[in-house]
């Protein structure tokens, strides 16, 4: 008899956090490691948000339980922010505040999936999605995309993957890990397809403010209003406001689904930390000046990383359109002799092996494509300082060249 349940024993650890953990362990041991692994802005949380949290700590009302579904003031602020930023109108009854975006993702699948329900999950996907689907009793149905398609799923692929067990479509734009941003016409077409087929959509909008060049974020229920009654929006403060550690996310959806999700959360976590919720109010209600500054910095880094990766023989990379990731095709480096500084020759046959060689010999960490359901690629976050970014990619170029 196993000591843990089969459900928990089947969970794969987060590959992105595992890479980040190994890189940090090497740093702690004195090695000069540059990490492209974690999807975390390198900027501090804007000061006006921090000040709101400091004030909240001193207010005794924040020392007590608050409503499990979120502070009423924050739920209203989320409604106001969503209308401002994407044009989608909602009411506080449509909002559930969660312990970060990851918790929102799990809660959304838990709200919709009965055992055996299928969830269409385009690849590459963020590592948590399939695990959250499976934990909720659902069955992830992976739909492969590639660089040639711009990492965007097509209606034909959705039709081919749909069965009478399909309950949900997961839709992410801007996308982690590929950086793809669907054009408005594609977003609307996929929404229309979901309505025509009676399929729910969970749309993750966590990177809504991080788009570059001519690419712009589009919210599916805005472009396709008919999908709103069978759609859950997932979002949070982590990426936009450099608040990954504050752990505040949310769901926006039909009132009956939000009510059931709130009941679920009341038994799982109770309320999100009140101080963090007060900080989130300052974030979503405040000016976007800091957000614009961070986006401009990310846009410059995207250009630099894209150029340097494409200059490596054996690597090709699409220009990132959103989020803060490059997702290069690294198959040209597989099966190739790689000579380390001590003269040893190594060969990688998979991107998992390639990532390990590069971490050991170049002291550079990235997440291999296997973690995202699409081997042969690698995810490189450009949410790190300019000097480290340039040095890190140059180390890889020197090693494999």
PDB file of C-alpha atoms in Angstrom, residues 36-221:
ATOM      1  CA  UNK A  36      16.567  32.096 -17.426  1.00  0.00           C
ATOM      2  CA  UNK A  37      14.188  29.677 -15.728  1.00  0.00           C
ATOM      3  CA  UNK A  38      11.636  31.391 -13.511  1.00  0.00           C
ATOM      4  CA  UNK A  39       8.855  33.539 -14.945  1.00  0.00           C
ATOM      5  CA  UNK A  40       9.287  36.338 -12.468  1.00  0.00           C
ATOM      6  CA  UNK A  41       9.841  40.069 -13.082  1.00  0.00           C
ATOM      7  CA  UNK A  42      13.162  41.280 -11.733  1.00  0.00           C
ATOM      8  CA  UNK A  43      11.645  44.622 -10.714  1.00  0.00           C
ATOM      9  CA  UNK A  44      10.535  45.362  -7.145  1.00  0.00           C
ATOM     10  CA  UNK A  45       6.847  45.811  -6.464  1.00  0.00           C
ATOM     11  CA  UNK A  46       5.970  49.503  -7.093  1.00  0.00           C
ATOM     12  CA  UNK A  47       6.327  51.577  -3.927  1.00  0.00           C
ATOM     13  CA  UNK A  48       2.725  52.797  -3.709  1.00  0.00           C
ATOM     14  CA  UNK A  49       1.635  49.151  -3.501  1.00  0.00           C
ATOM     15  CA  UNK A  50       4.156  48.390  -0.784  1.00  0.00           C
ATOM     16  CA  UNK A  51       3.019  51.482   1.130  1.00  0.00           C
ATOM     17  CA  UNK A  52      -0.588  50.273   1.005  1.00  0.00           C
ATOM     18  CA  UNK A  53       0.501  46.954   2.505  1.00  0.00           C
ATOM     19  CA  UNK A  54       2.469  48.666   5.267  1.00  0.00           C
ATOM     20  CA  UNK A  55      -0.579  50.718   6.180  1.00  0.00           C
ATOM     21  CA  UNK A  56      -2.754  47.609   6.081  1.00  0.00           C
ATOM     22  CA  UNK A  57      -0.501  45.832   8.569  1.00  0.00           C
ATOM     23  CA  UNK A  58      -1.240  48.518  11.166  1.00  0.00           C
ATOM     24  CA  UNK A  59      -5.012  48.375  10.718  1.00  0.00           C
ATOM     25  CA  UNK A  60      -6.590  45.877  13.156  1.00  0.00           C
ATOM     26  CA  UNK A  61      -9.438  45.072  10.765  1.00  0.00           C
ATOM     27  CA  UNK A  62      -6.877  43.276   8.575  1.00  0.00           C
ATOM     28  CA  UNK A  63      -5.874  41.052  11.477  1.00  0.00           C
ATOM     29  CA  UNK A  64      -9.160  39.147  11.339  1.00  0.00           C
ATOM     30  CA  UNK A  65     -10.967  36.781   8.998  1.00  0.00           C
ATOM     31  CA  UNK A  66     -12.581  38.408   5.988  1.00  0.00           C
ATOM     32  CA  UNK A  67     -15.023  36.974   3.392  1.00  0.00           C
ATOM     33  CA  UNK A  68     -13.697  33.781   1.827  1.00  0.00           C
ATOM     34  CA  UNK A  69     -14.382  35.048  -1.679  1.00  0.00           C
ATOM     35  CA  UNK A  70     -12.359  38.222  -1.274  1.00  0.00           C
ATOM     36  CA  UNK A  71     -12.632  41.691   0.199  1.00  0.00           C
ATOM     37  CA  UNK A  72     -15.656  43.469  -1.327  1.00  0.00           C
ATOM     38  CA  UNK A  73     -13.472  46.486  -2.099  1.00  0.00           C
ATOM     39  CA  UNK A  74     -11.000  44.322  -4.022  1.00  0.00           C
ATOM     40  CA  UNK A  75     -13.722  42.502  -5.943  1.00  0.00           C
ATOM     41  CA  UNK A  76     -15.146  45.842  -7.067  1.00  0.00           C
ATOM     42  CA  UNK A  77     -11.673  47.102  -7.931  1.00  0.00           C
ATOM     43  CA  UNK A  78     -11.080  43.998 -10.055  1.00  0.00           C
ATOM     44  CA  UNK A  79     -14.340  44.658 -11.913  1.00  0.00           C
ATOM     45  CA  UNK A  80     -13.312  48.273 -12.513  1.00  0.00           C
ATOM     46  CA  UNK A  81      -9.818  47.296 -13.619  1.00  0.00           C
ATOM     47  CA  UNK A  82     -11.096  44.615 -16.011  1.00  0.00           C
ATOM     48  CA  UNK A  83     -13.531  47.027 -17.631  1.00  0.00           C
ATOM     49  CA  UNK A  84     -10.753  49.613 -17.949  1.00  0.00           C
ATOM     50  CA  UNK A  85      -8.106  47.277 -19.350  1.00  0.00           C
ATOM     51  CA  UNK A  86     -10.012  44.814 -21.537  1.00  0.00           C
ATOM     52  CA  UNK A  87     -13.512  46.217 -21.892  1.00  0.00           C
ATOM     53  CA  UNK A  88     -15.190  43.292 -20.122  1.00  0.00           C
ATOM     54  CA  UNK A  89     -17.981  44.295 -17.729  1.00  0.00           C
ATOM     55  CA  UNK A  90     -18.621  42.250 -14.585  1.00  0.00           C
ATOM     56  CA  UNK A  91     -20.044  42.546 -11.075  1.00  0.00           C
ATOM     57  CA  UNK A  92     -18.515  41.565  -7.713  1.00  0.00           C
ATOM     58  CA  UNK A  93     -20.736  38.452  -7.748  1.00  0.00           C
ATOM     59  CA  UNK A  94     -18.729  37.341 -10.799  1.00  0.00           C
ATOM     60  CA  UNK A  95     -15.380  37.554  -8.953  1.00  0.00           C
ATOM     61  CA  UNK A  96     -13.484  35.177  -6.666  1.00  0.00           C
ATOM     62  CA  UNK A  97     -10.161  36.304  -5.190  1.00  0.00           C
ATOM     63  CA  UNK A  98      -7.678  33.412  -4.946  1.00  0.00           C
ATOM     64  CA  UNK A  99      -4.266  32.665  -3.466  1.00  0.00           C
ATOM     65  CA  UNK A 100      -2.405  33.610  -6.644  1.00  0.00           C
ATOM     66  CA  UNK A 101      -3.025  32.923 -10.313  1.00  0.00           C
ATOM     67  CA  UNK A 102      -1.992  29.279  -9.941  1.00  0.00           C
ATOM     68  CA  UNK A 103      -4.711  28.737  -7.354  1.00  0.00           C
ATOM     69  CA  UNK A 104      -7.179  30.428  -9.700  1.00  0.00           C
ATOM     70  CA  UNK A 105      -6.239  27.986 -12.453  1.00  0.00           C
ATOM     71  CA  UNK A 106      -6.800  24.964 -10.223  1.00  0.00           C
ATOM     72  CA  UNK A 107     -10.069  26.334  -8.852  1.00  0.00           C
ATOM     73  CA  UNK A 108     -11.372  26.996 -12.373  1.00  0.00           C
ATOM     74  CA  UNK A 109     -10.771  23.398 -13.423  1.00  0.00           C
ATOM     75  CA  UNK A 110     -12.189  22.099 -10.135  1.00  0.00           C
ATOM     76  CA  UNK A 111     -15.333  24.134 -10.755  1.00  0.00           C
ATOM     77  CA  UNK A 112     -15.935  22.705 -14.234  1.00  0.00           C
ATOM     78  CA  UNK A 113     -14.461  19.215 -14.449  1.00  0.00           C
ATOM     79  CA  UNK A 114     -16.187  16.002 -13.474  1.00  0.00           C
ATOM     80  CA  UNK A 115     -14.183  12.761 -13.643  1.00  0.00           C
ATOM     81  CA  UNK A 116     -13.408  11.913 -17.259  1.00  0.00           C
ATOM     82  CA  UNK A 117     -14.245  15.323 -18.703  1.00  0.00           C
ATOM     83  CA  UNK A 118     -11.752  16.243 -21.408  1.00  0.00           C
ATOM     84  CA  UNK A 119      -9.929  19.570 -21.531  1.00  0.00           C
ATOM     85  CA  UNK A 120      -8.346  20.723 -24.783  1.00  0.00           C
ATOM     86  CA  UNK A 121      -4.858  21.957 -23.876  1.00  0.00           C
ATOM     87  CA  UNK A 122      -2.702  23.416 -26.675  1.00  0.00           C
ATOM     88  CA  UNK A 123       1.036  22.773 -26.405  1.00  0.00           C
ATOM     89  CA  UNK A 124       3.398  24.254 -25.512  1.00  0.00           C
ATOM     90  CA  UNK A 125       1.605  24.797 -22.227  1.00  0.00           C
ATOM     91  CA  UNK A 126       2.572  26.141 -18.827  1.00  0.00           C
ATOM     92  CA  UNK A 127       3.648  23.152 -16.754  1.00  0.00           C
ATOM     93  CA  UNK A 128       0.887  23.532 -14.160  1.00  0.00           C
ATOM     94  CA  UNK A 129      -2.091  23.272 -16.541  1.00  0.00           C
ATOM     95  CA  UNK A 130      -2.119  19.487 -17.139  1.00  0.00           C
ATOM     96  CA  UNK A 131      -1.488  18.797 -13.468  1.00  0.00           C
ATOM     97  CA  UNK A 132      -4.341  21.088 -12.401  1.00  0.00           C
ATOM     98  CA  UNK A 133      -6.659  19.451 -14.939  1.00  0.00           C
ATOM     99  CA  UNK A 134      -5.778  15.964 -13.714  1.00  0.00           C
ATOM    100  CA  UNK A 135      -6.116  16.917 -10.044  1.00  0.00           C
ATOM    101  CA  UNK A 136      -9.598  18.229 -10.789  1.00  0.00           C
ATOM    102  CA  UNK A 137     -10.573  14.884 -12.329  1.00  0.00           C
ATOM    103  CA  UNK A 138     -10.284  16.044 -15.918  1.00  0.00           C
ATOM    104  CA  UNK A 139      -8.331  14.527 -18.773  1.00  0.00           C
ATOM    105  CA  UNK A 140      -5.903  16.819 -20.617  1.00  0.00           C
ATOM    106  CA  UNK A 141      -6.079  16.421 -24.395  1.00  0.00           C
ATOM    107  CA  UNK A 142      -2.876  17.894 -25.765  1.00  0.00           C
ATOM    108  CA  UNK A 143      -2.942  19.677 -29.133  1.00  0.00           C
ATOM    109  CA  UNK A 144       0.527  20.277 -30.551  1.00  0.00           C
ATOM    110  CA  UNK A 145       1.491  23.556 -32.176  1.00  0.00           C
ATOM    111  CA  UNK A 146       4.909  24.604 -33.486  1.00  0.00           C
ATOM    112  CA  UNK A 147       6.957  27.587 -34.561  1.00  0.00           C
ATOM    113  CA  UNK A 148       5.621  27.323 -38.117  1.00  0.00           C
ATOM    114  CA  UNK A 149       2.070  27.949 -36.854  1.00  0.00           C
ATOM    115  CA  UNK A 150       3.276  30.704 -34.526  1.00  0.00           C
ATOM    116  CA  UNK A 151       2.408  28.374 -31.630  1.00  0.00           C
ATOM    117  CA  UNK A 152      -1.281  29.068 -32.263  1.00  0.00           C
ATOM    118  CA  UNK A 153      -3.938  26.391 -32.364  1.00  0.00           C
ATOM    119  CA  UNK A 154      -6.307  26.316 -35.341  1.00  0.00           C
ATOM    120  CA  UNK A 155     -10.035  25.669 -35.604  1.00  0.00           C
ATOM    121  CA  UNK A 156      -9.260  22.554 -37.650  1.00  0.00           C
ATOM    122  CA  UNK A 157      -7.120  21.214 -34.803  1.00  0.00           C
ATOM    123  CA  UNK A 158      -9.858  21.946 -32.268  1.00  0.00           C
ATOM    124  CA  UNK A 159     -12.404  20.133 -34.430  1.00  0.00           C
ATOM    125  CA  UNK A 160     -10.116  17.124 -34.754  1.00  0.00           C
ATOM    126  CA  UNK A 161      -9.489  16.948 -30.996  1.00  0.00           C
ATOM    127  CA  UNK A 162     -13.092  17.437 -29.860  1.00  0.00           C
ATOM    128  CA  UNK A 163     -15.065  14.415 -28.662  1.00  0.00           C
ATOM    129  CA  UNK A 164     -18.379  13.947 -26.887  1.00  0.00           C
ATOM    130  CA  UNK A 165     -16.382  14.121 -23.618  1.00  0.00           C
ATOM    131  CA  UNK A 166     -14.892  17.552 -24.304  1.00  0.00           C
ATOM    132  CA  UNK A 167     -15.947  19.985 -21.585  1.00  0.00           C
ATOM    133  CA  UNK A 168     -13.375  22.786 -21.584  1.00  0.00           C
ATOM    134  CA  UNK A 169     -10.929  24.579 -23.866  1.00  0.00           C
ATOM    135  CA  UNK A 170      -7.905  26.181 -22.232  1.00  0.00           C
ATOM    136  CA  UNK A 171      -6.961  29.396 -24.037  1.00  0.00           C
ATOM    137  CA  UNK A 172      -3.868  31.471 -23.209  1.00  0.00           C
ATOM    138  CA  UNK A 173      -2.833  34.699 -24.945  1.00  0.00           C
ATOM    139  CA  UNK A 174      -0.246  36.155 -24.435  1.00  0.00           C
ATOM    140  CA  UNK A 175       1.141  32.688 -23.982  1.00  0.00           C
ATOM    141  CA  UNK A 176       3.569  31.140 -21.552  1.00  0.00           C
ATOM    142  CA  UNK A 177       5.973  29.679 -22.681  1.00  0.00           C
ATOM    143  CA  UNK A 178       5.865  30.586 -26.382  1.00  0.00           C
ATOM    144  CA  UNK A 179       5.259  34.336 -26.138  1.00  0.00           C
ATOM    145  CA  UNK A 180       2.571  34.036 -28.836  1.00  0.00           C
ATOM    146  CA  UNK A 181      -0.272  36.569 -29.000  1.00  0.00           C
ATOM    147  CA  UNK A 182      -3.365  35.551 -30.970  1.00  0.00           C
ATOM    148  CA  UNK A 183      -4.701  38.233 -33.329  1.00  0.00           C
ATOM    149  CA  UNK A 184      -8.232  39.493 -32.569  1.00  0.00           C
ATOM    150  CA  UNK A 185      -9.818  37.634 -35.478  1.00  0.00           C
ATOM    151  CA  UNK A 186      -8.399  34.337 -34.243  1.00  0.00           C
ATOM    152  CA  UNK A 187      -9.567  35.012 -30.674  1.00  0.00           C
ATOM    153  CA  UNK A 188     -13.100  35.708 -31.907  1.00  0.00           C
ATOM    154  CA  UNK A 189     -13.117  32.669 -34.182  1.00  0.00           C
ATOM    155  CA  UNK A 190     -12.115  30.372 -31.324  1.00  0.00           C
ATOM    156  CA  UNK A 191     -14.770  31.935 -29.092  1.00  0.00           C
ATOM    157  CA  UNK A 192     -17.384  31.407 -31.798  1.00  0.00           C
ATOM    158  CA  UNK A 193     -16.244  27.792 -32.127  1.00  0.00           C
ATOM    159  CA  UNK A 194     -16.635  27.218 -28.378  1.00  0.00           C
ATOM    160  CA  UNK A 195     -20.155  28.671 -28.430  1.00  0.00           C
ATOM    161  CA  UNK A 196     -21.173  26.582 -31.442  1.00  0.00           C
ATOM    162  CA  UNK A 197     -19.908  23.421 -29.753  1.00  0.00           C
ATOM    163  CA  UNK A 198     -21.171  24.143 -26.227  1.00  0.00           C
ATOM    164  CA  UNK A 199     -17.665  24.043 -24.758  1.00  0.00           C
ATOM    165  CA  UNK A 200     -16.471  26.067 -21.775  1.00  0.00           C
ATOM    166  CA  UNK A 201     -13.416  28.289 -22.114  1.00  0.00           C
ATOM    167  CA  UNK A 202     -10.909  29.009 -19.371  1.00  0.00           C
ATOM    168  CA  UNK A 203      -8.903  31.977 -20.629  1.00  0.00           C
ATOM    169  CA  UNK A 204      -5.733  32.894 -18.748  1.00  0.00           C
ATOM    170  CA  UNK A 205      -5.122  36.646 -19.091  1.00  0.00           C
ATOM    171  CA  UNK A 206      -2.237  36.976 -16.614  1.00  0.00           C
ATOM    172  CA  UNK A 207       0.091  38.530 -19.245  1.00  0.00           C
ATOM    173  CA  UNK A 208      -2.498  40.952 -20.656  1.00  0.00           C
ATOM    174  CA  UNK A 209      -0.301  44.042 -20.251  1.00  0.00           C
ATOM    175  CA  UNK A 210       2.862  42.459 -21.651  1.00  0.00           C
ATOM    176  CA  UNK A 211       2.637  42.677 -25.451  1.00  0.00           C
ATOM    177  CA  UNK A 212       5.181  44.112 -27.859  1.00  0.00           C
ATOM    178  CA  UNK A 213       5.269  45.909 -31.190  1.00  0.00           C
ATOM    179  CA  UNK A 214       2.025  45.743 -33.126  1.00  0.00           C
ATOM    180  CA  UNK A 215       0.714  42.842 -31.055  1.00  0.00           C
ATOM    181  CA  UNK A 216      -2.144  43.614 -28.676  1.00  0.00           C
ATOM    182  CA  UNK A 217      -4.049  41.636 -26.066  1.00  0.00           C
ATOM    183  CA  UNK A 218      -7.655  40.697 -26.845  1.00  0.00           C
ATOM    184  CA  UNK A 219     -10.148  39.336 -24.311  1.00  0.00           C
ATOM    185  CA  UNK A 220     -12.263  36.550 -25.760  1.00  0.00           C
ATOM    186  CA  UNK A 221     -15.580  37.392 -24.010  1.00  0.00           C
TER     187      UNK A 221
END
